[in-house]
Amino acid sequence: MILRLAHVEISAPDLDEARAFYVGLLGFVEQAADERACYLRGAEEFDAWSLKISRGDGGGLVHSGFRVSEPGDLDRLEAIHADRGLPVVRVAAGTEPGQGDALRTVTPDGHRVEFFHDFDEVELYPEGRLRMPMRDSHRLTGVPPGRIDHVSMRVPDMAAALGYWAGDLDFSTAEIWLDDDGETPRVAWVRRTPRSHDVALGRNDVPAFHHVAYAVSDAAALLRAADLLGDARIQGRLEWGPSRHGATNAFAMYIRDPAGNRLELYTGDYVRDLDRPALLWRPDDYDQQGHSWWGNAPPPTFGETQPLAGEWIA
Amino acid sequence: MILRLAHVEISAPDLDEARAFYVGLLGFVEQAADERACYLRGAEEFDAWSLKISRGDGGGLVHSGFRVSEPGDLDRLEAIHADRGLPVVRVAAGTEPGQGDALRTVTPDGHRVEFFHDFDEVELYPEGRLRMPMRDSHRLTGVPPGRIDHVSMRVPDMAAALGYWAGDLDFSTAEIWLDDDGETPRVAWVRRTPRSHDVALGRNDVPAFHHVAYAVSDAAALLRAADLLGDARIQGRLEWGPSRHGATNAFAMYIRDPAGNRLELYTGDYVRDLDRPALLWRPDDYDQQGHSWWGNAPPPTFGETQPLAGEWIA
Amino acid sequence: MILRLAHVEISAPDLDEARAFYVGLLGFVEQAADERACYLRGAEEFDAWSLKISRGDGGGLVHSGFRVSEPGDLDRLEAIHADRGLPVVRVAAGTEPGQGDALRTVTPDGHRVEFFHDFDEVELYPEGRLRMPMRDSHRLTGVPPGRIDHVSMRVPDMAAALGYWAGDLDFSTAEIWLDDDGETPRVAWVRRTPRSHDVALGRNDVPAFHHVAYAVSDAAALLRAADLLGDARIQGRLEWGPSRHGATNAFAMYIRDPAGNRLELYTGDYVRDLDRPALLWRPDDYDQQGHSWWGNAPPPTFGETQPLAGEWIA
Amino acid sequence: MILRLAHVEISAPDLDEARAFYVGLLGFVEQAADERACYLRGAEEFDAWSLKISRGDGGGLVHSGFRVSEPGDLDRLEAIHADRGLPVVRVAAGTEPGQGDALRTVTPDGHRVEFFHDFDEVELYPEGRLRMPMRDSHRLTGVPPGRIDHVSMRVPDMAAALGYWAGDLDFSTAEIWLDDDGETPRVAWVRRTPRSHDVALGRNDVPAFHHVAYAVSDAAALLRAADLLGDARIQGRLEWGPSRHGATNAFAMYIRDPAGNRLELYTGDYVRDLDRPALLWRPDDYDQQGHSWWGNAPPPTFGETQPLAGEWIA
């Protein structure tokens, strides 16, 4: 039913500054823009865009969008949310460029989520000949980021969050970092794709945004990104990594954008069928090798989150 | 319903020779063996095995195995095949090590196919601590291959083959290489996973085996494999590549094993939702950049196939 | 005395076309230009330039420049050449931008060669802070090529060529591809740096130019270059590779520029002291793994050469 | 005269433990061994060995060996050291396996140094056919390290050390990290090869050993090394990195061996002629990007050194 995370909308106070960072330095492709937002995509994406940056007071997560496998899924999702007593609003095709009819809601944990089926792809036959989006390297610069991979949300109630994502929405729980009691989830990675996750859920006092991650083609892309930051003399934006995560097995690096939003560049997680049981990290193992398989702990700033930002009509 | 290609069984006249090549040189992990067959897996696979090599008269494809999302799918698949008039045989759990009840058939094009749900995973908690299969690099050698990606079959009737795979089995057609008439499929790539394909179907006089492909973690793994062949003074086994395919966008290399079976090492194809329309290669475009995006044509031997081999009980 | 190959001058009929290829697509840095020539460098070079492209009737090699370790070496080299009866001409500082006094000659095999000591480096302290040339990745595009590595010349008399380069100029002979007699050099790689070669000398009817090579940082750079050519739909310019050479051990790829000049991208040769004896390739070994350690032979066009081109005042 | 750093001898209390780490895990090649020492080399080295590990009370540096360009250099070096009043001892060929006559001394800063010309290479024509040492990947495991690159020594008097290395021994000073006064060297990188350094000299109360570095073929080798440590559950041995150094531009990682000796894996520094003036790091620049171009500071343990260890006959 739900196919995957398809886009996120984040907030930034200065769109030109955001564009210089995401497009000019890192190599995101700008696909559309208006006065209030720009719409970017990674170099390997068939979808027209996956990252919307909206002008706002500061950093933060506005909403996450999920693509469903058929138009009728919107009706089924509306019923599921209505049964739950969650708000649902239908928004018309074109509310966001290239997107069809959509259903908006707020999760039990306060996150803004949107579901849709119809979504434009990039032009695939320029001059009549097939060209896949990533086969444009003579025009690309920067890393470049490949495709949106996952969003990491902080939630006040992990049990409620898992009841919604793994229960109502039928996400598969790929991994769980267990709390000191050896039972309660502290962080959970849930997914609709066979890779490690579409959404990471971590415990926090209030709903908040931790990071959005883009998959890159290989480990060298992360080193290139770190060099880009150093060469541009903004090495302070590199918050953590590159390093191998134990959880998800990904080779990853975290960058803070000019508005404070955290971007992860990510490669090398695994493929495992959705029906397989969750992988369980005992708290002592996680401390030793879960965050970093190489043993290097994240910096204290890694605990910082960004708020939910902007307007939401659900 | 069908999740993905899960394994292939190929034939070789000398298991020790096959083992020296696949395990000793390339770095497959041997998980089980008896007198008639050895069972190997790639280094990134959670499933216990994905490549069965059976002792036989020569090279060839014995069968392909597909994992389904729930046990009840076997009944549904039995009905579909019976309606079609195709042979179906149930085989008991344990017929192959670690595999549960399975359903065997022969496709309309003469290929031997097996469906199953239950299949053992590797040990994930040695000494009580989570360890993913690929986190064993201190014991791995060779490339190593990561995980099974796809099988390439030759079929006498493309329309019938697509009627079965894309019709009956609900595979998504990712790409089509069109014949000179601009309409008839010459090769089709079909899939149940969001990547480019699980099965490639190409036209041939008789049902035959072209290659099995393993995904590797990055492009460097292919260069390492080519160096391994050169260093072992068996460079003649490198048949084609490394090169970038236009179709599938993968960076790929083809190796012939001691029995003549063709193994592809493969990385870098794309992710695209299953409901998206097939990408179409016009014959002139395919000639120029479909086989190789870099323009270098495959060698004449690349047209060779291996027969179907061994026994099949369906 | 002679430190290394420092630059080559090649000929092209259309400087804008050459610039689009070398700078726009591959990522060479343009350091200076006038109506008759442009002066480029690789991204990792401290020297102001290493590739001069001069407007001429077609492709070809104009001259090769070598840097010497101290100014007085020019006098010593003048004496050596005069003793040999070879032409020597002194050219004033500034004849080429950033270059000091130079000595020009024609080798016994008809190649035009220049020696100099003084040569400008790039600006190393922009805004007062040290920045090495390669730490500019946020402004670089393309591959990019790193630094000039070697030039490959064809010569009519190998014995005379080795007498000059290995004898008079004290180059170390790193490797020799022996002719069918097992004694006579067919190709020789000679060097003043501890890497595999500065100059390759191969037998030919007349003095001619085979290729100039740029070292890149890693194997992935060659794959990126091949993708760039494919993505720009000029895949026909990729002549051979990427492949591992047996001789030199380098991972290499050959590209033809719009004027027909051959550019090699090159990485991964070895380091070995200059006094060590030459490595010898028997003809049968060379046929099997010398050209390509992976066994794939170069295409027939690889035998093509470009003429000596342009004017030379020696 | 002096060609380069050729080997170091380090101390370890348990040779089997050292062998398991260097050979078994990291992939050094063991070339010779006796009861008191083992002799290892990197996979890309022509020299028979470059790392001697001697049984001793703990970790530490025993001596560093430098190869000279001709046998007569030993006489010239003896005179230079005698003029200086430094101890010189001739040791006979064979004192270390494969090494010819050598000259031993103690530098003005208390470091033990050896000079020699004759030194065996590995077998280059097994079975009569040329095979370079690195073309043995089907037998190699681990990272593997490529070739010895440099040794980092701590010295009590930087001026005296530079007087010796850059003065008496004619090393080129590649880079200097200036002290807060903007004049006095705090660390200096000196070299006889065109790469960034053979010896790093850093200020310390007493002569001490900081690290020995091995060059690897590309950045991916460092990530592989980090994964090896994590997979072997000895991730605590990874002390710092992988990260890009500002000074030397290298991509580097530091590992502590079981005896506490620090091993750097290193790739991607530059090539620059020996006569070029030293690159100068102002203290504030060095703090920001000299240690790490990416801004991440080394851990406090990185200041630890190992003592000089073992016996020395000079």
mmCIF file with all atom_site columns, N, CA and C in Angstrom, chain B residues 80-107:
data_model
loop_
_atom_site.group_PDB
_atom_site.id
_atom_site.type_symbol
_atom_site.label_atom_id
_atom_site.label_alt_id
_atom_site.label_comp_id
_atom_site.label_asym_id
_atom_site.label_entity_id
_atom_site.label_seq_id
_atom_site.pdbx_PDB_ins_code
_atom_site.Cartn_x
_atom_site.Cartn_y
_atom_site.Cartn_z
_atom_site.occupancy
_atom_site.B_iso_or_equiv
_atom_site.pdbx_formal_charge
_atom_site.auth_seq_id
_atom_site.auth_comp_id
_atom_site.auth_asym_id
_atom_site.auth_atom_id
_atom_site.pdbx_PDB_model_num
ATOM 1  N N  . ILE B 1 80  ? -3.011 -20.488 -9.925  1.00 0.00 ? 80  ILE B N  1
ATOM 2  C CA . ILE B 1 80  ? -2.678 -19.746 -11.147 1.00 0.00 ? 80  ILE B CA 1
ATOM 3  C C  . ILE B 1 80  ? -2.045 -20.677 -12.175 1.00 0.00 ? 80  ILE B C  1
ATOM 4  N N  . HIS B 1 81  ? -1.104 -21.482 -11.716 1.00 0.00 ? 81  HIS B N  1
ATOM 5  C CA . HIS B 1 81  ? -0.410 -22.367 -12.653 1.00 0.00 ? 81  HIS B CA 1
ATOM 6  C C  . HIS B 1 81  ? -1.337 -23.480 -13.158 1.00 0.00 ? 81  HIS B C  1
ATOM 7  N N  . ALA B 1 82  ? -2.182 -23.997 -12.280 1.00 0.00 ? 82  ALA B N  1
ATOM 8  C CA . ALA B 1 82  ? -3.097 -25.056 -12.706 1.00 0.00 ? 82  ALA B CA 1
ATOM 9  C C  . ALA B 1 82  ? -4.069 -24.522 -13.754 1.00 0.00 ? 82  ALA B C  1
ATOM 10 N N  . ASP B 1 83  ? -4.548 -23.285 -13.524 1.00 0.00 ? 83  ASP B N  1
ATOM 11 C CA . ASP B 1 83  ? -5.440 -22.664 -14.516 1.00 0.00 ? 83  ASP B CA 1
ATOM 12 C C  . ASP B 1 83  ? -4.767 -22.553 -15.875 1.00 0.00 ? 83  ASP B C  1
ATOM 13 N N  . ARG B 1 84  ? -3.521 -22.302 -15.856 1.00 0.00 ? 84  ARG B N  1
ATOM 14 C CA . ARG B 1 84  ? -2.729 -22.156 -17.070 1.00 0.00 ? 84  ARG B CA 1
ATOM 15 C C  . ARG B 1 84  ? -2.396 -23.497 -17.717 1.00 0.00 ? 84  ARG B C  1
ATOM 16 N N  . GLY B 1 85  ? -2.658 -24.571 -16.956 1.00 0.00 ? 85  GLY B N  1
ATOM 17 C CA . GLY B 1 85  ? -2.273 -25.894 -17.465 1.00 0.00 ? 85  GLY B CA 1
ATOM 18 C C  . GLY B 1 85  ? -0.795 -26.185 -17.301 1.00 0.00 ? 85  GLY B C  1
ATOM 19 N N  . LEU B 1 86  ? -0.156 -25.469 -16.399 1.00 0.00 ? 86  LEU B N  1
ATOM 20 C CA . LEU B 1 86  ? 1.279  -25.685 -16.176 1.00 0.00 ? 86  LEU B CA 1
ATOM 21 C C  . LEU B 1 86  ? 1.479  -26.715 -15.073 1.00 0.00 ? 86  LEU B C  1
ATOM 22 N N  . PRO B 1 87  ? 2.533  -27.518 -15.162 1.00 0.00 ? 87  PRO B N  1
ATOM 23 C CA . PRO B 1 87  ? 2.758  -28.540 -14.139 1.00 0.00 ? 87  PRO B CA 1
ATOM 24 C C  . PRO B 1 87  ? 3.067  -27.909 -12.792 1.00 0.00 ? 87  PRO B C  1
ATOM 25 N N  . VAL B 1 88  ? 2.550  -28.456 -11.719 1.00 0.00 ? 88  VAL B N  1
ATOM 26 C CA . VAL B 1 88  ? 2.906  -27.982 -10.382 1.00 0.00 ? 88  VAL B CA 1
ATOM 27 C C  . VAL B 1 88  ? 3.171  -29.176 -9.483  1.00 0.00 ? 88  VAL B C  1
ATOM 28 N N  . VAL B 1 89  ? 4.243  -29.102 -8.741  1.00 0.00 ? 89  VAL B N  1
ATOM 29 C CA . VAL B 1 89  ? 4.596  -30.157 -7.800  1.00 0.00 ? 89  VAL B CA 1
ATOM 30 C C  . VAL B 1 89  ? 4.958  -29.506 -6.472  1.00 0.00 ? 89  VAL B C  1
ATOM 31 N N  . ARG B 1 90  ? 4.410  -30.037 -5.390  1.00 0.00 ? 90  ARG B N  1
ATOM 32 C CA . ARG B 1 90  ? 4.791  -29.570 -4.052  1.00 0.00 ? 90  ARG B CA 1
ATOM 33 C C  . ARG B 1 90  ? 5.998  -30.381 -3.582  1.00 0.00 ? 90  ARG B C  1
ATOM 34 N N  . VAL B 1 91  ? 6.986  -29.721 -3.058  1.00 0.00 ? 91  VAL B N  1
ATOM 35 C CA . VAL B 1 91  ? 8.096  -30.466 -2.462  1.00 0.00 ? 91  VAL B CA 1
ATOM 36 C C  . VAL B 1 91  ? 8.197  -30.093 -0.996  1.00 0.00 ? 91  VAL B C  1
ATOM 37 N N  . ALA B 1 92  ? 8.583  -31.078 -0.210  1.00 0.00 ? 92  ALA B N  1
ATOM 38 C CA . ALA B 1 92  ? 8.540  -30.913 1.241   1.00 0.00 ? 92  ALA B CA 1
ATOM 39 C C  . ALA B 1 92  ? 9.670  -30.022 1.747   1.00 0.00 ? 92  ALA B C  1
ATOM 40 N N  . ALA B 1 93  ? 9.414  -29.422 2.887   1.00 0.00 ? 93  ALA B N  1
ATOM 41 C CA . ALA B 1 93  ? 10.445 -28.647 3.577   1.00 0.00 ? 93  ALA B CA 1
ATOM 42 C C  . ALA B 1 93  ? 11.687 -29.513 3.736   1.00 0.00 ? 93  ALA B C  1
ATOM 43 N N  . GLY B 1 94  ? 12.844 -28.912 3.544   1.00 0.00 ? 94  GLY B N  1
ATOM 44 C CA . GLY B 1 94  ? 14.090 -29.636 3.719   1.00 0.00 ? 94  GLY B CA 1
ATOM 45 C C  . GLY B 1 94  ? 14.622 -30.292 2.465   1.00 0.00 ? 94  GLY B C  1
ATOM 46 N N  . THR B 1 95  ? 13.831 -30.254 1.394   1.00 0.00 ? 95  THR B N  1
ATOM 47 C CA . THR B 1 95  ? 14.338 -30.803 0.138   1.00 0.00 ? 95  THR B CA 1
ATOM 48 C C  . THR B 1 95  ? 15.630 -30.096 -0.258  1.00 0.00 ? 95  THR B C  1
ATOM 49 N N  . GLU B 1 96  ? 15.646 -28.816 0.019   1.00 0.00 ? 96  GLU B N  1
ATOM 50 C CA . GLU B 1 96  ? 16.908 -28.080 -0.064  1.00 0.00 ? 96  GLU B CA 1
ATOM 51 C C  . GLU B 1 96  ? 17.165 -27.530 1.340   1.00 0.00 ? 96  GLU B C  1
ATOM 52 N N  . PRO B 1 97  ? 18.424 -27.484 1.770   1.00 0.00 ? 97  PRO B N  1
ATOM 53 C CA . PRO B 1 97  ? 18.690 -27.162 3.190   1.00 0.00 ? 97  PRO B CA 1
ATOM 54 C C  . PRO B 1 97  ? 18.179 -25.771 3.586   1.00 0.00 ? 97  PRO B C  1
ATOM 55 N N  . GLY B 1 98  ? 17.428 -25.737 4.675   1.00 0.00 ? 98  GLY B N  1
ATOM 56 C CA . GLY B 1 98  ? 16.967 -24.460 5.194   1.00 0.00 ? 98  GLY B CA 1
ATOM 57 C C  . GLY B 1 98  ? 15.717 -23.934 4.537   1.00 0.00 ? 98  GLY B C  1
ATOM 58 N N  . GLN B 1 99  ? 15.210 -24.643 3.541   1.00 0.00 ? 99  GLN B N  1
ATOM 59 C CA . GLN B 1 99  ? 14.044 -24.170 2.790   1.00 0.00 ? 99  GLN B CA 1
ATOM 60 C C  . GLN B 1 99  ? 12.791 -24.916 3.243   1.00 0.00 ? 99  GLN B C  1
ATOM 61 N N  . GLY B 1 100 ? 11.664 -24.191 3.355   1.00 0.00 ? 100 GLY B N  1
ATOM 62 C CA . GLY B 1 100 ? 10.398 -24.797 3.737   1.00 0.00 ? 100 GLY B CA 1
ATOM 63 C C  . GLY B 1 100 ? 9.678  -25.405 2.545   1.00 0.00 ? 100 GLY B C  1
ATOM 64 N N  . ASP B 1 101 ? 8.393  -25.630 2.719   1.00 0.00 ? 101 ASP B N  1
ATOM 65 C CA . ASP B 1 101 ? 7.567  -26.175 1.635   1.00 0.00 ? 101 ASP B CA 1
ATOM 66 C C  . ASP B 1 101 ? 7.712  -25.319 0.394   1.00 0.00 ? 101 ASP B C  1
ATOM 67 N N  . ALA B 1 102 ? 7.740  -25.995 -0.748  1.00 0.00 ? 102 ALA B N  1
ATOM 68 C CA . ALA B 1 102 ? 7.938  -25.252 -1.991  1.00 0.00 ? 102 ALA B CA 1
ATOM 69 C C  . ALA B 1 102 ? 7.040  -25.780 -3.081  1.00 0.00 ? 102 ALA B C  1
ATOM 70 N N  . LEU B 1 103 ? 6.815  -24.929 -4.071  1.00 0.00 ? 103 LEU B N  1
ATOM 71 C CA . LEU B 1 103 ? 5.999  -25.271 -5.228  1.00 0.00 ? 103 LEU B CA 1
ATOM 72 C C  . LEU B 1 103 ? 6.883  -25.168 -6.448  1.00 0.00 ? 103 LEU B C  1
ATOM 73 N N  . ARG B 1 104 ? 6.916  -26.255 -7.251  1.00 0.00 ? 104 ARG B N  1
ATOM 74 C CA . ARG B 1 104 ? 7.772  -26.238 -8.438  1.00 0.00 ? 104 ARG B CA 1
ATOM 75 C C  . ARG B 1 104 ? 6.948  -26.290 -9.704  1.00 0.00 ? 104 ARG B C  1
ATOM 76 N N  . THR B 1 105 ? 7.438  -25.627 -10.727 1.00 0.00 ? 105 THR B N  1
ATOM 77 C CA . THR B 1 105 ? 6.731  -25.623 -11.994 1.00 0.00 ? 105 THR B CA 1
ATOM 78 C C  . THR B 1 105 ? 7.721  -25.487 -13.138 1.00 0.00 ? 105 THR B C  1
ATOM 79 N N  . VAL B 1 106 ? 7.168  -25.535 -14.337 1.00 0.00 ? 106 VAL B N  1
ATOM 80 C CA . VAL B 1 106 ? 7.939  -25.197 -15.535 1.00 0.00 ? 106 VAL B CA 1
ATOM 81 C C  . VAL B 1 106 ? 7.164  -24.092 -16.243 1.00 0.00 ? 106 VAL B C  1
ATOM 82 N N  . THR B 1 107 ? 7.842  -22.997 -16.547 1.00 0.00 ? 107 THR B N  1
ATOM 83 C CA . THR B 1 107 ? 7.165  -21.842 -17.139 1.00 0.00 ? 107 THR B CA 1
ATOM 84 C C  . THR B 1 107 ? 6.754  -22.160 -18.570 1.00 0.00 ? 107 THR B C  1
#
